[in-house]
PDB file of C-alpha atoms in Angstrom:
ATOM      1  CA  UNK A   1       0.010   0.030  -0.023  1.00  0.00           C
ATOM      2  CA  UNK A   2       2.006   2.909  -1.283  1.00  0.00           C
ATOM      3  CA  UNK A   3       1.048   6.427  -0.213  1.00  0.00           C
ATOM      4  CA  UNK A   4       1.891   9.500  -2.216  1.00  0.00           C
ATOM      5  CA  UNK A   5       2.082  12.691  -0.141  1.00  0.00           C
ATOM      6  CA  UNK A   6       3.206  16.046  -1.566  1.00  0.00           C
ATOM      7  CA  UNK A   7       4.813  14.220  -4.517  1.00  0.00           C
ATOM      8  CA  UNK A   8       6.805  11.845  -2.268  1.00  0.00           C
ATOM      9  CA  UNK A   9       6.039   8.122  -1.996  1.00  0.00           C
ATOM     10  CA  UNK A  10       5.894   6.291   1.296  1.00  0.00           C
ATOM     11  CA  UNK A  11       5.497   2.572   2.037  1.00  0.00           C
ATOM     12  CA  UNK A  12       2.787   3.477   4.609  1.00  0.00           C
ATOM     13  CA  UNK A  13       2.051   5.633   7.579  1.00  0.00           C
ATOM     14  CA  UNK A  14       4.635   5.527  10.404  1.00  0.00           C
ATOM     15  CA  UNK A  15       7.210   3.835   8.170  1.00  0.00           C
ATOM     16  CA  UNK A  16      10.433   5.811   7.996  1.00  0.00           C
ATOM     17  CA  UNK A  17      12.487   5.929   4.841  1.00  0.00           C
ATOM     18  CA  UNK A  18      15.840   7.420   3.709  1.00  0.00           C
ATOM     19  CA  UNK A  19      15.648  10.619   1.692  1.00  0.00           C
ATOM     20  CA  UNK A  20      18.179  10.911  -1.027  1.00  0.00           C
ATOM     21  CA  UNK A  21      17.690  14.577  -2.056  1.00  0.00           C
ATOM     22  CA  UNK A  22      16.303  16.336   0.922  1.00  0.00           C
ATOM     23  CA  UNK A  23      18.195  18.344   3.652  1.00  0.00           C
ATOM     24  CA  UNK A  24      17.576  15.562   6.208  1.00  0.00           C
ATOM     25  CA  UNK A  25      18.617  11.896   6.097  1.00  0.00           C
ATOM     26  CA  UNK A  26      15.205  10.357   6.823  1.00  0.00           C
ATOM     27  CA  UNK A  27      11.491  11.149   6.401  1.00  0.00           C
ATOM     28  CA  UNK A  28       8.309   9.622   7.801  1.00  0.00           C
ATOM     29  CA  UNK A  29       4.608  10.229   7.091  1.00  0.00           C
ATOM     30  CA  UNK A  30       3.391  10.108  10.787  1.00  0.00           C
ATOM     31  CA  UNK A  31      -0.241   9.480  11.507  1.00  0.00           C
ATOM     32  CA  UNK A  32      -1.984   9.610  14.976  1.00  0.00           C
ATOM     33  CA  UNK A  33      -5.679   9.395  14.746  1.00  0.00           C
ATOM     34  CA  UNK A  34      -6.766  11.487  11.836  1.00  0.00           C
ATOM     35  CA  UNK A  35      -3.807  13.797  11.964  1.00  0.00           C
ATOM     36  CA  UNK A  36      -1.105  13.337   9.287  1.00  0.00           C
ATOM     37  CA  UNK A  37       2.244  15.079   9.367  1.00  0.00           C
ATOM     38  CA  UNK A  38       5.393  14.802   7.148  1.00  0.00           C
ATOM     39  CA  UNK A  39       8.457  14.681   9.463  1.00  0.00           C
ATOM     40  CA  UNK A  40      12.051  14.969   8.317  1.00  0.00           C
ATOM     41  CA  UNK A  41      14.775  14.044  10.756  1.00  0.00           C
ATOM     42  CA  UNK A  42      18.446  13.102  11.076  1.00  0.00           C
ATOM     43  CA  UNK A  43      21.520  14.920   9.854  1.00  0.00           C
ATOM     44  CA  UNK A  44      22.753  13.932   6.419  1.00  0.00           C
ATOM     45  CA  UNK A  45      26.034  12.045   6.388  1.00  0.00           C
ATOM     46  CA  UNK A  46      26.022  11.270  10.115  1.00  0.00           C
ATOM     47  CA  UNK A  47      25.306   7.831  11.312  1.00  0.00           C
ATOM     48  CA  UNK A  48      23.580   7.151  14.614  1.00  0.00           C
ATOM     49  CA  UNK A  49      24.879   4.640  17.094  1.00  0.00           C
ATOM     50  CA  UNK A  50      25.498   1.049  15.938  1.00  0.00           C
ATOM     51  CA  UNK A  51      23.329  -1.794  17.144  1.00  0.00           C
ATOM     52  CA  UNK A  52      23.436  -2.462  20.916  1.00  0.00           C
ATOM     53  CA  UNK A  53      24.923  -5.981  20.569  1.00  0.00           C
ATOM     54  CA  UNK A  54      28.705  -5.706  20.683  1.00  0.00           C
ATOM     55  CA  UNK A  55      28.941  -1.860  20.857  1.00  0.00           C
ATOM     56  CA  UNK A  56      31.893  -0.192  22.470  1.00  0.00           C
ATOM     57  CA  UNK A  57      31.716   1.812  25.704  1.00  0.00           C
ATOM     58  CA  UNK A  58      32.038   5.097  23.832  1.00  0.00           C
ATOM     59  CA  UNK A  59      29.178   4.338  21.521  1.00  0.00           C
ATOM     60  CA  UNK A  60      27.055   3.267  24.489  1.00  0.00           C
ATOM     61  CA  UNK A  61      27.728   6.579  26.185  1.00  0.00           C
ATOM     62  CA  UNK A  62      26.985   8.454  22.865  1.00  0.00           C
ATOM     63  CA  UNK A  63      23.661   6.718  22.525  1.00  0.00           C
ATOM     64  CA  UNK A  64      22.637   7.148  26.156  1.00  0.00           C
ATOM     65  CA  UNK A  65      23.620  10.898  25.947  1.00  0.00           C
ATOM     66  CA  UNK A  66      21.400  11.366  22.928  1.00  0.00           C
ATOM     67  CA  UNK A  67      18.481   9.709  24.739  1.00  0.00           C
ATOM     68  CA  UNK A  68      19.028  11.786  27.847  1.00  0.00           C
ATOM     69  CA  UNK A  69      19.364  15.083  25.956  1.00  0.00           C
ATOM     70  CA  UNK A  70      16.275  14.527  23.886  1.00  0.00           C
ATOM     71  CA  UNK A  71      14.071  12.613  26.399  1.00  0.00           C
ATOM     72  CA  UNK A  72      11.530  15.341  26.646  1.00  0.00           C
ATOM     73  CA  UNK A  73      10.986  15.496  22.846  1.00  0.00           C
ATOM     74  CA  UNK A  74      11.146  11.702  22.446  1.00  0.00           C
ATOM     75  CA  UNK A  75       8.254  11.395  24.908  1.00  0.00           C
ATOM     76  CA  UNK A  76       5.993  13.582  22.741  1.00  0.00           C
ATOM     77  CA  UNK A  77       5.371  10.605  20.539  1.00  0.00           C
ATOM     78  CA  UNK A  78       5.003   9.882  16.869  1.00  0.00           C
ATOM     79  CA  UNK A  79       4.527  13.522  15.897  1.00  0.00           C
ATOM     80  CA  UNK A  80       8.049  14.594  16.945  1.00  0.00           C
ATOM     81  CA  UNK A  81      11.270  14.218  14.939  1.00  0.00           C
ATOM     82  CA  UNK A  82      13.131  13.198  18.141  1.00  0.00           C
ATOM     83  CA  UNK A  83      10.933  10.161  18.470  1.00  0.00           C
ATOM     84  CA  UNK A  84      11.692   8.952  14.979  1.00  0.00           C
ATOM     85  CA  UNK A  85      15.374   9.731  15.303  1.00  0.00           C
ATOM     86  CA  UNK A  86      15.570   7.789  18.522  1.00  0.00           C
ATOM     87  CA  UNK A  87      13.685   4.750  16.948  1.00  0.00           C
ATOM     88  CA  UNK A  88      15.515   4.709  13.637  1.00  0.00           C
ATOM     89  CA  UNK A  89      19.079   5.946  14.243  1.00  0.00           C
ATOM     90  CA  UNK A  90      19.725   5.390  17.934  1.00  0.00           C
TER      91      UNK A  90
END
């Protein structure tokens, strides 16, 4: 079920994708109830933290610092860029 929104195709609601030509690294078409919002998030060219299994101590601290720094915005839910960045990249 592909959805086209403002000329951009998405696999579905709440399914993040990489954006090749935009200013941000990812985009998601977020939907909560009847509200729909296009959210772009993530800095281009910067990776998040690697997967938790076998990560180094410095990457663990980096990941935990991100989560602590953005905890208030992450808790806002699916309509915030921090939520999607935390879920996708960290």
